Coordinates of C-alpha atoms in Angstrom, one line a residue:
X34 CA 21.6 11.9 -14.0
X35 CA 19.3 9.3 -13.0
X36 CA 19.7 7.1 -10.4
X37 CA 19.6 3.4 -12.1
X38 CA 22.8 4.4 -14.3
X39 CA 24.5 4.6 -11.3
X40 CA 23.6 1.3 -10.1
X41 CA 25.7 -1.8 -9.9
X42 CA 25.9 -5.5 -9.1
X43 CA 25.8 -6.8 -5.8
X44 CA 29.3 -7.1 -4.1
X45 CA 28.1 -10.6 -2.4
X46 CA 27.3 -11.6 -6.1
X47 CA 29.9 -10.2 -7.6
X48 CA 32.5 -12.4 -4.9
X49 CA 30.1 -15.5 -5.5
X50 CA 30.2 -15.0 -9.3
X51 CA 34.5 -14.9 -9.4
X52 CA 34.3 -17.8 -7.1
X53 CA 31.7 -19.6 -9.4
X54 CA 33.4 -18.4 -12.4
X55 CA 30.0 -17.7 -14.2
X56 CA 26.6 -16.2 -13.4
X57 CA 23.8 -17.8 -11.7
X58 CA 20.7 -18.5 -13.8
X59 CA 17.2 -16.6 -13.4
X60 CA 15.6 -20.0 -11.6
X61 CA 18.4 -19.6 -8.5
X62 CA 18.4 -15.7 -8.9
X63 CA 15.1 -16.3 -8.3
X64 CA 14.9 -18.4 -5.2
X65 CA 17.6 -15.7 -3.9
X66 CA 15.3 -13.0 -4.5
X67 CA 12.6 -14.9 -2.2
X68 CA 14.7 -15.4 0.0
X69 CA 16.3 -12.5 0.9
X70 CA 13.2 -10.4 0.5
X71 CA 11.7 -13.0 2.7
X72 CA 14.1 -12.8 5.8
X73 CA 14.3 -9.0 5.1
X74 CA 10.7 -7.8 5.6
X75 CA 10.6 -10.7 8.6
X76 CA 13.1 -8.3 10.2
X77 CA 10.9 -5.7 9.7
X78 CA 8.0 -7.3 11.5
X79 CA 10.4 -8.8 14.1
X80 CA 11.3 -5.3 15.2
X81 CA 7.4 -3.7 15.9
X82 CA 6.2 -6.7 18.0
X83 CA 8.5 -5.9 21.0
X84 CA 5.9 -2.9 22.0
X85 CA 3.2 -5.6 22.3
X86 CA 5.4 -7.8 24.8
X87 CA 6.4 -5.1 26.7
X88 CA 3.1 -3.4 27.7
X89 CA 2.1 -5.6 30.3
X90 CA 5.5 -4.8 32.0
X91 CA 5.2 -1.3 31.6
X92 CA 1.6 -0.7 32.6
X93 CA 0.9 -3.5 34.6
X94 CA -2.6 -2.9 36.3
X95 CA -1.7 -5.0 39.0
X96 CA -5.2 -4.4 40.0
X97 CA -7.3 -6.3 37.6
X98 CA -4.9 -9.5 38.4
X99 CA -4.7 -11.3 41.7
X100 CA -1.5 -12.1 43.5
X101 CA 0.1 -15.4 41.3
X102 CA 2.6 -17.4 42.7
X103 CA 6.2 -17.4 41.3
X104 CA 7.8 -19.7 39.2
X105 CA 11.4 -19.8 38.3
X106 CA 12.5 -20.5 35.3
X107 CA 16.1 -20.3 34.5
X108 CA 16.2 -21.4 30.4
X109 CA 14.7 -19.4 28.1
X110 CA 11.8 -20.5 25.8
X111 CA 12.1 -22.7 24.0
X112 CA 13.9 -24.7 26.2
X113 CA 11.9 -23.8 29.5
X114 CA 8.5 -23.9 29.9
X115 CA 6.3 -22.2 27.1
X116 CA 3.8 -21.8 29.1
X117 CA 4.3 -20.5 32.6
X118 CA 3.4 -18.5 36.0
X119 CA 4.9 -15.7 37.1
X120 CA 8.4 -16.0 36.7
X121 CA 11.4 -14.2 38.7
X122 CA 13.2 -12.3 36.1
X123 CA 15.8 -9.3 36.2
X124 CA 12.4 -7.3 35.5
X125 CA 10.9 -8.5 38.9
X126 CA 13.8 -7.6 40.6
X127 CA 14.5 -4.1 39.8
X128 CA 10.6 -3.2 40.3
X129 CA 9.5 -2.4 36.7
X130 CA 7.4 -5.4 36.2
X131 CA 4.8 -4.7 39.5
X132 CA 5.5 -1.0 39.4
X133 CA 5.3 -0.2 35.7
X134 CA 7.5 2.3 34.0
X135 CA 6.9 5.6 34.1
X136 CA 5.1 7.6 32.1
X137 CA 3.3 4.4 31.2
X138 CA 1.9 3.1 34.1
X139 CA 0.0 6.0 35.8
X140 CA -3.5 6.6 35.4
X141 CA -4.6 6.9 31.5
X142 CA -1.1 4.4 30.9
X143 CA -3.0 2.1 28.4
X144 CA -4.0 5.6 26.4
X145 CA 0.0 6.3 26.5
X146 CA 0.7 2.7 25.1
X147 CA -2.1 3.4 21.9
X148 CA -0.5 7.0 21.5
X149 CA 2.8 5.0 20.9
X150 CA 1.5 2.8 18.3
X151 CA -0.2 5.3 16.7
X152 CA 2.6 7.6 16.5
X153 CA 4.6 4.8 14.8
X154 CA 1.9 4.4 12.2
X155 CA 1.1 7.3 11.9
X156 CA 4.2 8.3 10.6
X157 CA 5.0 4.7 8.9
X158 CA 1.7 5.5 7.0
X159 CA 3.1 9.0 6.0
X160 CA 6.6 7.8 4.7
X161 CA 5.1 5.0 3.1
X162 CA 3.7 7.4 0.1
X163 CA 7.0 9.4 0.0
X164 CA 9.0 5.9 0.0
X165 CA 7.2 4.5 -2.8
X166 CA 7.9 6.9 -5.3
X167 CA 10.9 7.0 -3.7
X168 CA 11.4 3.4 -4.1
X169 CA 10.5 3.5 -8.1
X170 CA 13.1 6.1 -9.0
X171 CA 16.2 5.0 -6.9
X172 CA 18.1 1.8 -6.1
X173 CA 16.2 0.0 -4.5
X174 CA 18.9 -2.2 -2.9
X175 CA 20.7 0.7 -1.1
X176 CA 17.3 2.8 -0.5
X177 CA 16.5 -0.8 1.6
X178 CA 19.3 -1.2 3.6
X179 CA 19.4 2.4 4.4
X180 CA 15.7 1.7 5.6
X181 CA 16.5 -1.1 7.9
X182 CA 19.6 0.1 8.9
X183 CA 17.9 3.1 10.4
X184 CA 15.3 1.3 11.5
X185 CA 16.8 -0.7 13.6
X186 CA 18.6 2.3 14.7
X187 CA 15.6 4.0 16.2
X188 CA 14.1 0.5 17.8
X189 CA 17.7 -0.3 19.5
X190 CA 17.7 4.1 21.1
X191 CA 13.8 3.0 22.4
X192 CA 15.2 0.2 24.2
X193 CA 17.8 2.3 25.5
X194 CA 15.6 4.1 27.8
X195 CA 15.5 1.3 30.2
X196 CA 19.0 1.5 30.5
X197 CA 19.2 5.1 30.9
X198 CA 16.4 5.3 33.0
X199 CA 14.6 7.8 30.9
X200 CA 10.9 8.3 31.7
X201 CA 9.7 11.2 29.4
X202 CA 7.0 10.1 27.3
X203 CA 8.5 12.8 24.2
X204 CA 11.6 10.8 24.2
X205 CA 10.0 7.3 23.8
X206 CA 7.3 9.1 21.1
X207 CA 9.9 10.5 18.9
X208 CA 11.3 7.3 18.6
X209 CA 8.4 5.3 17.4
X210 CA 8.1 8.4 15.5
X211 CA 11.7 8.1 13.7
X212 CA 11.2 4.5 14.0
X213 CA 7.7 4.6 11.9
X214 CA 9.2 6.7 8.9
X215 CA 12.9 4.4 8.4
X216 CA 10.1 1.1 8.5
X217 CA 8.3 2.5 5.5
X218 CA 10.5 2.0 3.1
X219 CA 10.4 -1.7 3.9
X220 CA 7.3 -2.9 2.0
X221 CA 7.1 -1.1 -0.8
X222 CA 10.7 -1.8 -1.8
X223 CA 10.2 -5.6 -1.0
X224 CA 7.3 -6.2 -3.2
X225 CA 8.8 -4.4 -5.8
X226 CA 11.7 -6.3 -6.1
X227 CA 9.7 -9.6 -5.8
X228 CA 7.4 -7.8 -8.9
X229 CA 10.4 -7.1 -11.0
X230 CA 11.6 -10.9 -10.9
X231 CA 8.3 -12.8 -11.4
X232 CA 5.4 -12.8 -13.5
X233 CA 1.7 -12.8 -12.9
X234 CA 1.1 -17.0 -13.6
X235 CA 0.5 -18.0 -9.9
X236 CA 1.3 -14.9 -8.4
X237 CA -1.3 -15.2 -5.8
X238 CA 0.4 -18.8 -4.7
X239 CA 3.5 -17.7 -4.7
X240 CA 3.5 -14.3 -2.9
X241 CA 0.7 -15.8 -0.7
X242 CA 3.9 -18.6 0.6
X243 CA 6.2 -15.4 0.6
X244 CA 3.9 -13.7 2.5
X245 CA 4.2 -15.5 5.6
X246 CA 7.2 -13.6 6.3
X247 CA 4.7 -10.9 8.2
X248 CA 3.5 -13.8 10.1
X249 CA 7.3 -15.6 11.0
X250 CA 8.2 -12.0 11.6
X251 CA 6.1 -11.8 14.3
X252 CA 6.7 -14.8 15.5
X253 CA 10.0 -14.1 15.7
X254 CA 9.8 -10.9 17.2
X255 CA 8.0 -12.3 19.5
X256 CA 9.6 -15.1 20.9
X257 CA 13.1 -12.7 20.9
X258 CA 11.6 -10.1 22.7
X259 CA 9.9 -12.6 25.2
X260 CA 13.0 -14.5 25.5
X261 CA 15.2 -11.4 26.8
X262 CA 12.9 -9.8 28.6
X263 CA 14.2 -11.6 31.7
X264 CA 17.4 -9.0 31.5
X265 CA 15.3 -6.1 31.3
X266 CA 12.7 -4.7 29.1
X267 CA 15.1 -2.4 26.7
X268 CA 16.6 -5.9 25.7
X269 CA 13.1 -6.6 24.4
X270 CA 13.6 -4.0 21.6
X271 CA 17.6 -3.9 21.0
X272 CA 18.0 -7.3 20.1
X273 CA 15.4 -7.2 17.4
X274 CA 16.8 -3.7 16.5
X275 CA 20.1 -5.3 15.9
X276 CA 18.6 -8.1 14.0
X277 CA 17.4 -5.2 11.9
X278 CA 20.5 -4.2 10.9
X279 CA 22.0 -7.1 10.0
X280 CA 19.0 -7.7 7.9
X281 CA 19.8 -4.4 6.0
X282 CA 23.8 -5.6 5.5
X283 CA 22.7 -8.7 4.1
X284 CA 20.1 -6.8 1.5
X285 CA 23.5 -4.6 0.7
X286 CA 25.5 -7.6 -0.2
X287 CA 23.1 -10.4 -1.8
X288 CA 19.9 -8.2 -3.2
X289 CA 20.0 -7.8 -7.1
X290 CA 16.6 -5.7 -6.9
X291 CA 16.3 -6.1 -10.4
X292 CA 17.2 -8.6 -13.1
X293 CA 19.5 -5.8 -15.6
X294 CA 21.7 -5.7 -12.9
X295 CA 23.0 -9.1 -13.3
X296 CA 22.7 -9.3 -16.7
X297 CA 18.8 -10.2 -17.5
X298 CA 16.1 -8.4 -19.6
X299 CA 13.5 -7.0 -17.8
X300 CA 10.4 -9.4 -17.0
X301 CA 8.2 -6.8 -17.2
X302 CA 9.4 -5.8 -20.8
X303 CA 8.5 -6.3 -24.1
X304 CA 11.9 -7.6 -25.3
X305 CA 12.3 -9.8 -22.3
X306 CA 12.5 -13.6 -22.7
X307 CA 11.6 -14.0 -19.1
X308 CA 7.9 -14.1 -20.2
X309 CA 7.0 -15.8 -23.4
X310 CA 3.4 -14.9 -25.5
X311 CA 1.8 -18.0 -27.0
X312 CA -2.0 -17.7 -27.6
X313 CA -2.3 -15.5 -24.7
X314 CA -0.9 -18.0 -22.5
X315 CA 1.8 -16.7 -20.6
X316 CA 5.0 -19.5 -20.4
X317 CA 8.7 -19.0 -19.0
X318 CA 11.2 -19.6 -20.3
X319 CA 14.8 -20.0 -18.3
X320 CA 17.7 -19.5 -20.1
X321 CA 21.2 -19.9 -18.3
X322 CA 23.1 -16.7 -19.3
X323 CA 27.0 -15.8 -18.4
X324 CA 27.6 -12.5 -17.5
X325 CA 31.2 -12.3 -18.5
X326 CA 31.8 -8.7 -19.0
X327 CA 30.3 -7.3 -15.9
X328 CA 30.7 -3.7 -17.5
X329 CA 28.3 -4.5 -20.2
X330 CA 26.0 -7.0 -18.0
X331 CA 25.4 -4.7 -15.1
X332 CA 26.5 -1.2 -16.1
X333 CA 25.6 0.6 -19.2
X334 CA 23.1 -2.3 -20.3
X335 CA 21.0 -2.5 -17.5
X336 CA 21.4 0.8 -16.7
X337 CA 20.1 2.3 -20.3
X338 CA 17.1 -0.2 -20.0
X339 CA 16.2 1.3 -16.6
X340 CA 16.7 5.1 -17.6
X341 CA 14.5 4.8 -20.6
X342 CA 11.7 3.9 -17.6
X343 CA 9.7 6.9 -15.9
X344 CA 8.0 6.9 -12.4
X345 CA 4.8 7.3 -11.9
X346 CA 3.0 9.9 -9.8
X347 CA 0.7 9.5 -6.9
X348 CA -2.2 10.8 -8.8
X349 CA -1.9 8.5 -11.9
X350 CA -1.3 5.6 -9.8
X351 CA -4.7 6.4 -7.9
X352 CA -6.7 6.2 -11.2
X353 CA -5.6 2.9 -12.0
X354 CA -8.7 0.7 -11.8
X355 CA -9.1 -1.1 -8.3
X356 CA -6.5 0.8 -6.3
X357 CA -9.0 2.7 -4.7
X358 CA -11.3 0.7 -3.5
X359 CA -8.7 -1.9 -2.2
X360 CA -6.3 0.5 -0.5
X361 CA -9.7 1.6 1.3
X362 CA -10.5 -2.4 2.3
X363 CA -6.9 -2.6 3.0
X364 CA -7.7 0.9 5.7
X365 CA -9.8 -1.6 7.6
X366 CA -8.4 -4.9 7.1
X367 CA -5.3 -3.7 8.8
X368 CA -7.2 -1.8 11.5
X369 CA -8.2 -5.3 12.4
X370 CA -4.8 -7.1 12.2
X371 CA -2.7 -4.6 13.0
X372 CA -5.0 -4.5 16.9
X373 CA -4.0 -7.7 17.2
X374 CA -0.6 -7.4 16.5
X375 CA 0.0 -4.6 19.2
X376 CA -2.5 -6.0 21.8
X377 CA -3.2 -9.5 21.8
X378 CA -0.1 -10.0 24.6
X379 CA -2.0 -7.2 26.7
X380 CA -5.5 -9.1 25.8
X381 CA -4.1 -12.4 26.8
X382 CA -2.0 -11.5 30.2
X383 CA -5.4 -9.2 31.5
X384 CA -7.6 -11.8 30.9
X385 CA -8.3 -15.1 32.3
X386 CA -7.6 -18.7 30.2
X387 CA -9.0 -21.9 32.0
X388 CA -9.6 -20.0 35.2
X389 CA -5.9 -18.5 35.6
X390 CA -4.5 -15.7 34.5
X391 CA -1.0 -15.8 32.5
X392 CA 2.4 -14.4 32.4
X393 CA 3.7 -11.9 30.3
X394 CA 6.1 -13.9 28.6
X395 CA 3.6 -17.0 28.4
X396 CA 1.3 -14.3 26.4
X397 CA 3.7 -13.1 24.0
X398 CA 4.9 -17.0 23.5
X399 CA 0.5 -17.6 22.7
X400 CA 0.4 -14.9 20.9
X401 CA 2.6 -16.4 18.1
X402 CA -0.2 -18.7 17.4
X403 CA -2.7 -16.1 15.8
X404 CA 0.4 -15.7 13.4
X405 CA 0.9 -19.3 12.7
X406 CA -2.5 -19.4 11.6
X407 CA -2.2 -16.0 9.7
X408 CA 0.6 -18.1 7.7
X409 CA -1.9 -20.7 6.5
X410 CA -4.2 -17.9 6.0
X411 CA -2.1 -16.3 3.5
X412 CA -1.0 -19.0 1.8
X413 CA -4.8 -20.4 0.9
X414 CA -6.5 -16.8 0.3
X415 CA -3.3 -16.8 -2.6
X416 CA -4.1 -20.0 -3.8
X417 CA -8.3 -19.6 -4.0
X418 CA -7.4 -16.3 -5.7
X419 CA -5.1 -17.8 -8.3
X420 CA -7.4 -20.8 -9.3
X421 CA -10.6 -18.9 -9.8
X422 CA -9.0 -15.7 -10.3
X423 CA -11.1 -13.4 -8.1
X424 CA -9.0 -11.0 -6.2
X425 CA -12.0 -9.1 -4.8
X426 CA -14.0 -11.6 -3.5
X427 CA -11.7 -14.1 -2.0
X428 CA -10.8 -11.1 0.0
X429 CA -14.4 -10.0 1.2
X430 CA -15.0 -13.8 1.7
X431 CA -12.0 -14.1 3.9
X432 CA -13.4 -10.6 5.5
X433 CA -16.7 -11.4 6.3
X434 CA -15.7 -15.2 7.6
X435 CA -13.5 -13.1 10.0
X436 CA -16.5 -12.0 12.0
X437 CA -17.7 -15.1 13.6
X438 CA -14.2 -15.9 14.2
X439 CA -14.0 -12.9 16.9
X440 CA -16.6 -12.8 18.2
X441 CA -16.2 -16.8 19.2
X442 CA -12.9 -16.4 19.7
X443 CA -13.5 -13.6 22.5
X444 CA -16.8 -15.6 23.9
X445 CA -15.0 -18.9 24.0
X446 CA -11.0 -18.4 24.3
X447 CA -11.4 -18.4 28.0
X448 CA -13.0 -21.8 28.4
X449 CA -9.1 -23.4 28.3
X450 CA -6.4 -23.1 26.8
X451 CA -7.0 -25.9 24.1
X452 CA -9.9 -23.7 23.4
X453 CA -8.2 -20.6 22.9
X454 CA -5.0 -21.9 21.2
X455 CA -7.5 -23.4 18.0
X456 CA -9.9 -20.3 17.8
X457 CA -7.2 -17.7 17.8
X458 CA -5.1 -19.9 15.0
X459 CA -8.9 -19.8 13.3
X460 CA -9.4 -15.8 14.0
X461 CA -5.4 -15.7 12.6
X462 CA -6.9 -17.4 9.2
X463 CA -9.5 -15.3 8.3
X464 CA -7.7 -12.1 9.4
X465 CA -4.5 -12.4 7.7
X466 CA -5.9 -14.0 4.7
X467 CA -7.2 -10.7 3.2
X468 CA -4.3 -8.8 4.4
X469 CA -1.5 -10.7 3.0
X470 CA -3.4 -11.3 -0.5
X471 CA -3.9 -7.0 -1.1
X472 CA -0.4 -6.1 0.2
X473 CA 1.1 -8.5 -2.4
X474 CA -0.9 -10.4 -5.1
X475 CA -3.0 -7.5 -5.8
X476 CA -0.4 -4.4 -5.5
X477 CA 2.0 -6.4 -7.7
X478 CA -0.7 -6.9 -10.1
X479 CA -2.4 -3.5 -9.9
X480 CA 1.6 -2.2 -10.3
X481 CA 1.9 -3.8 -13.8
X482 CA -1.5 -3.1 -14.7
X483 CA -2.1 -2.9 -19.0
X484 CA -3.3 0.8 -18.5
X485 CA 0.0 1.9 -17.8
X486 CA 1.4 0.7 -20.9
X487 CA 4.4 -1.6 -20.5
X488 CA 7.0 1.0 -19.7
X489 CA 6.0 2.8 -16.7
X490 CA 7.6 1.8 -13.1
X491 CA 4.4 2.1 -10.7
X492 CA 5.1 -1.0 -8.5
X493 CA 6.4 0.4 -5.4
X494 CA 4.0 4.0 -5.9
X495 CA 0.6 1.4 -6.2
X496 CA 2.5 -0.6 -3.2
X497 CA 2.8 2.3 -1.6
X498 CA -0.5 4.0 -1.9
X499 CA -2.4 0.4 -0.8
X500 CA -0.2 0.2 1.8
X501 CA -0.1 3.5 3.1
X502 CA -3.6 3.5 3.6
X503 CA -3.9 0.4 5.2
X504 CA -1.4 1.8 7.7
X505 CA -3.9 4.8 8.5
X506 CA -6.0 2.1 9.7
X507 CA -3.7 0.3 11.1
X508 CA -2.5 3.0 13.2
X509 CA -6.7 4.0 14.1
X510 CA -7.1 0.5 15.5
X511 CA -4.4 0.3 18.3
X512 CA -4.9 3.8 19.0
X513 CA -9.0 3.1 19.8
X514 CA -8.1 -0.2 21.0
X515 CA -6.2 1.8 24.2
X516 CA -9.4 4.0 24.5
X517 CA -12.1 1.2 24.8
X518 CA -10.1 -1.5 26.5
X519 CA -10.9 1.0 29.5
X520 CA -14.4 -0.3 28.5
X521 CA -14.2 -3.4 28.6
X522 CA -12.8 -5.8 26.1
X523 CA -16.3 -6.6 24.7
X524 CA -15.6 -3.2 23.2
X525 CA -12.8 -3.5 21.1
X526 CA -13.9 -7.0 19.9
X527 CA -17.3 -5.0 18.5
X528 CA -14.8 -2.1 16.8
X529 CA -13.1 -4.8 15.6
X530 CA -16.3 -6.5 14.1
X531 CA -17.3 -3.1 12.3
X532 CA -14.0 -2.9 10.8
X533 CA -13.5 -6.3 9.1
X534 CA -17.2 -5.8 7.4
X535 CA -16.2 -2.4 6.3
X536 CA -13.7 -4.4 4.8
X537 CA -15.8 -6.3 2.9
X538 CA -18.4 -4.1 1.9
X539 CA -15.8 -2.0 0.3
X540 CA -15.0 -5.0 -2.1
X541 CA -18.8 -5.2 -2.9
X542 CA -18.3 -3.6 -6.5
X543 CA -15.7 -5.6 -7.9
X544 CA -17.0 -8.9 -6.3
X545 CA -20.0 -7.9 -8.6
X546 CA -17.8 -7.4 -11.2
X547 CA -15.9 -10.6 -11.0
X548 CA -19.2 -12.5 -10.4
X549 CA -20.4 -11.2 -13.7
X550 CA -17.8 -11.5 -15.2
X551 CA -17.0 -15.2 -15.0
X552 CA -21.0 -15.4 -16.0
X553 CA -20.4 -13.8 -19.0
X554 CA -22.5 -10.8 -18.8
X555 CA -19.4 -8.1 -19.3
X556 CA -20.7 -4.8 -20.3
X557 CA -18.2 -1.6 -21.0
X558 CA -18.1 -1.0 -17.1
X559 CA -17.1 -4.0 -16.1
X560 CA -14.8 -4.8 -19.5
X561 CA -12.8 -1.6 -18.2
X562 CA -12.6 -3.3 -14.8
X563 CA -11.5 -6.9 -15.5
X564 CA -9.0 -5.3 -12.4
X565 CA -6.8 -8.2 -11.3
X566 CA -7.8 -10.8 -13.5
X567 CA -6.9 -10.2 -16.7
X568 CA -7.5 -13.2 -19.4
X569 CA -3.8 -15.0 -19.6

C-alpha cells in the first residue's frame, strides 16, 4: 500500500481546527508552512555550527597566540560583552581550553578537525540522494521529524564526550558520521513541502526571504554554542541538539507537508484552483474552504490524489534540463560557503584584528556577521532572479563578484575591526547569494519542471540530487581547508578563489542561453533549454 493513503492531518491542526471550529484558509496555511519549515531547517543549521566554535578550544595552538590577559565576564552574550579578551570560563578551569582535547590537539589536530567535517558531509552528502527519493514517496511530515529527531540525537552523544571524558577520535567520527546521514533528510523535505504549497510567480523572492533560515540558523547556532561554552565544551553541542529535537516535535504536530491533507487540491495539479491559467499568466486564487468531514478532507481524498502520483528516479531526474550543470556549480559554491561555515571562528581567533588577537567566544559571536550578510545576500540574488528571470546568471554574477570580496576581505580584515565586520558582511553577500538561490528557487523550479508532465513527484529527488552534490563539495572544502591552513591562510583564501570561479564558469552555458534568449535569437537548443525561466 502506498505510503500517502496512510497519511493524516496534523494533530496540532486537528486540536486548532475543533477549537476554531472550521479550517484555516490556503493564505494562513500558507504562512504556517513558512514558518515552520523556516524554524525547522534553522534548527538544522543551528546544530552543525557548534564544531566551528569549538575548535579553537579543542586544538588550541597556543603557539601561534601570545599570552592575553583575562577578562571576566559573568553574563552571557548578549548581555555581556560581545566582544571580549580572554575570559575565565568552566573551560579554563578544567584545562581543556590551553591544553586542547585530546585526540584533537596533538600534532596534525587541525587535520583531525577537517576529517570531522568531512565525515559529516560526507555522509550528509550520501543520505541526501537516498533521502530524496525517500522524501517523494513517504510522509514527509513524519520522515522530518524522524530526521531531526535523530539528529539531534547524534549532536547531543558528541557533546557527551566531554562529559564522559572520551578521547577516541572513532567515537567522535561515528558521530558526525550518524549525525551527517539523520541531517540529510532535512533539506530536501523542507523545500518540498514549501514547493507543494506555492507556485512559481515570485518564487525567487519568496524562497530567497525563506532562505535566510541557513543564515539565522547559524547565527543561532552560533551564539548558543558560544553562549554555553563557559560550562564546558559538550554544552556547545547538546543544547543545539536539543533544540533539534524540539524542532522535529513541532514539525510532528503543526506541518501539513502537503495541501490534500487538510483538505486542498494540489497546487501543482491540473484540477487545482490554487493556480489559475489566464493568457499564460499565472494568478491565485484563495478560496476559504471548511473541512468538515475530516474523513473525506484528509483521508481517502487526499490520499487517492497522492497515490495516483509516482516518484521519480535518480536517473530521470538527472536528465532534466539544468540539473546538471547547477548541482555541479552548486559542488563548488558550497565548497566555498560551507569553509566558512566550519572555519571562520578558527580563522578569526588565529589571526590578528586591529593588532590583537580575539577570544574564542568573541569569534564565534563575529562570525555571525558573514551570516547576516549571507541573509541580505539571499534575499536580493531571489529578487534579481525573479525580475529578469535569469536563474543562471544572477548566480555566476553573484559567483564571480565573490572573488574580490575574499581576497579583500583576507588582505584587509586585519586593519580593525570596523574593517573586518563590513568586508566579511560583503564576502557573506556574494557567497550566500548563489547558494541560497540553487538550493531553493532553482530546485523547486527544476522539481516541477514541464518535461516531467504534471503528474510526477521529483521535488525532493531534483532537491536532493543539487543538494547532494553541493554537499560533496561542501564536505572537500573543510576537509582541504585543515590541510593548507598548515600553509598559511593565504592558501585557503586562493582554494577558495578557484572554487567560487569554477562556480561560475559552470553556469557559462545557460547564462549564454538566457542572454540569447531575452535577445530573441532562440534556436532548437536553446528553446529545449528555456531551464528556469519558462514564459508565465
Amino acid at each position: 500500500m502506498a505510503m500517502g493513503s496512510k497519511r493524516k492531518t496534523p494533530p496540532g491542526i486537528l486540536l486548532l481546527r475543533r477549537v476554531r471550529g472550521r479550517n484555516w484558509s490556503p493564505k494562513t496555511f500558507r504562512y504556517a508552512i513558512l514558518l515552520i519549515t523556516f524554524i525547522a531547517y534553522a534548527c538544522y543549521h543551528a546544530s552543525r555550527k557548534p564544531s566551528s566554535i569549538v575548535k579553537s578550544v579543542l586544538h588550541p595552538e597556543p603557539s601561534t597566540k601570545p599570552p592575553q590577559q583575562e577578562h571576566i565576564n559573568m553574563r552571557p552574550w548578549p548581555l555581556g560583552d560581545v566582544f571580549v579578551k580572554e575570559e575565565e570560563t568552566d573551560v579554563n578551569r578544567r584545562g581543556s581550553a590551553n591544553k586542547g582535547w585530546e585526540p584533537f590537539n596533538g600534532k596534525g589536530g587541525t587535520s583531525r578537525l577537517g576529517e570531522i567535517d568531512v565525515a559529516f558531509l560526507a555522509c550528509y552528502s550520501i543520505g541526501m540522494y537516498v533521502a530524496g527519493h525517500l522524501g517523494d514517496s513517504l510522509d514527509l511530515r513524519l520522515f522530518l521529524t524522524w530526521g531531526m529527531i535523530g539528529s539531534g540525537f547524534f549532536v547531543g552523544l558528541f557533546g557527551m564526550g566531554y562529559f564522559w571524558g572520551i578521547h577516541a577520535f572513532w567515537f567522535f567520527l561515528v558521530m558526525q558520521m550518524a549525525a551527517g546521514l539523520f541531517q540529510a533528510t532535512g533539506w530536501p523535505s523542507v523545500v518540498a513541502v514549501v514547493g507543494n504549497w506555492f507556485g512559481k510567480r515570485k518564487r525567487g523572492l519568496i524562497m530567497g526571504i525563506w532562505n535566510a533560515h541557513t543564515s539565522v540558523g547559524n547565527i543561532c547556532g552560533s551564539l548558543i554554542a558560544a553562549g554555553v561554552l563557559q560550562y564546558g565544551w559538550g554544552w556547545s553541542f547538546i543544547a543545539p541538539g536539543l533544540v533539534m529535537s524540539l524542532g522535529g516535535v513541532l514539525v510532528y504536530l503543526f506541518l501539513a507537508a502537503y495541501p490534500e491533507d487538510v483538505g486542498f487540491p494540489d497546487i501543482n495539479s491540473n484540477s487545482g484552483k490554487f493556480i489559475k491559467r489566464r493568457r499564460d499568466i499565472e494568478e491565485e486564487v484563495e478560496e476559504e474552504v471548511d473541512v468538515e468531514d475530516e474523513g473525506e478532507s484528509s483521508g481517502s481524498g487526499s490520499g487517492q490524489g497522492y497515490e495516483n502520483k509516482r516518484s521519480v528516479g535518480l536517473l530521470q531526474a538527472c536528465m532534466i534540463p539544468g540539473v546538471i550543470p547547477f548541482a555541479m556549480c552548486l559542488f563548488f559554491s558550497k565548497l566555498v560557503a560551507y569553509t566558512f561555515l566550519y572555519w571562520l571562528p578558527f580563522y578569526l581567533s588565529q589571526t590578528t584584528i586591529g593588532g590583537e588577537y580575539m577570544s574564542v567566544k568573541t569569534a564565534g559571536n563575529l562570525s555571525t556577521l558573514f551570516d547576516v550578510g549571507g541573509i541580505v545576500g539571499g534575499i536580493l540574488a531571489g529578487y534579481i532572479s525573479d525580475k529578469f528571470k535569469a536563474r543562471a546568471t544572477t548566480a555566476a554574477t553573484f559567483m564571480y563578484a565573490a572573488i574580490p570580496a575574499m581576497l579583500v576581505y583576507h588582505s584587509y580584515g586585519g586593519v580593525s575591526q570596523t574593517v573586518n565586520v563590513v568586508l566579511m558582511m560583503v564576502a557573506g553577500l556574494f557567497v550566500n547569494g548563489p547558494y541560497a538561490l540553487i538550493t531553493t528557487a532553482v530546485s523547486a523550479d527544476l522539481g516541477t519542471h514541464k518535461s516531467l508532465q504534471g503528474d510526477s513527484r521529483a521535488l525532493a529527488t531534483v532537491t536532493a540530487i543539487i543538494d547532494g552534490t553541493g554537499s560533496a563539495g561542501a564536505a572537500l572544502g573543510p576537509l582541504l581547508t585543515g590541510f593548507l591552513s598548515t600553509l598559511g591562510w593565504e592558501a585557503v583564501f586562493y582554494m577558495l578563489v578557484v572554487g567560487a570561479l569554477c562556480a561560475g564558469l559552470l553556469l557559462t552555458r545557460l547564462v549564454i542561453a538566457e542572454i540569447r534568449e531575452k535577445l530573441g535569437y532562440v534556436d532548437e537548443v536553446t528553446a529545449c533549454e528555456p531551464l528556469l525561466n519558462e514564459r508565465r
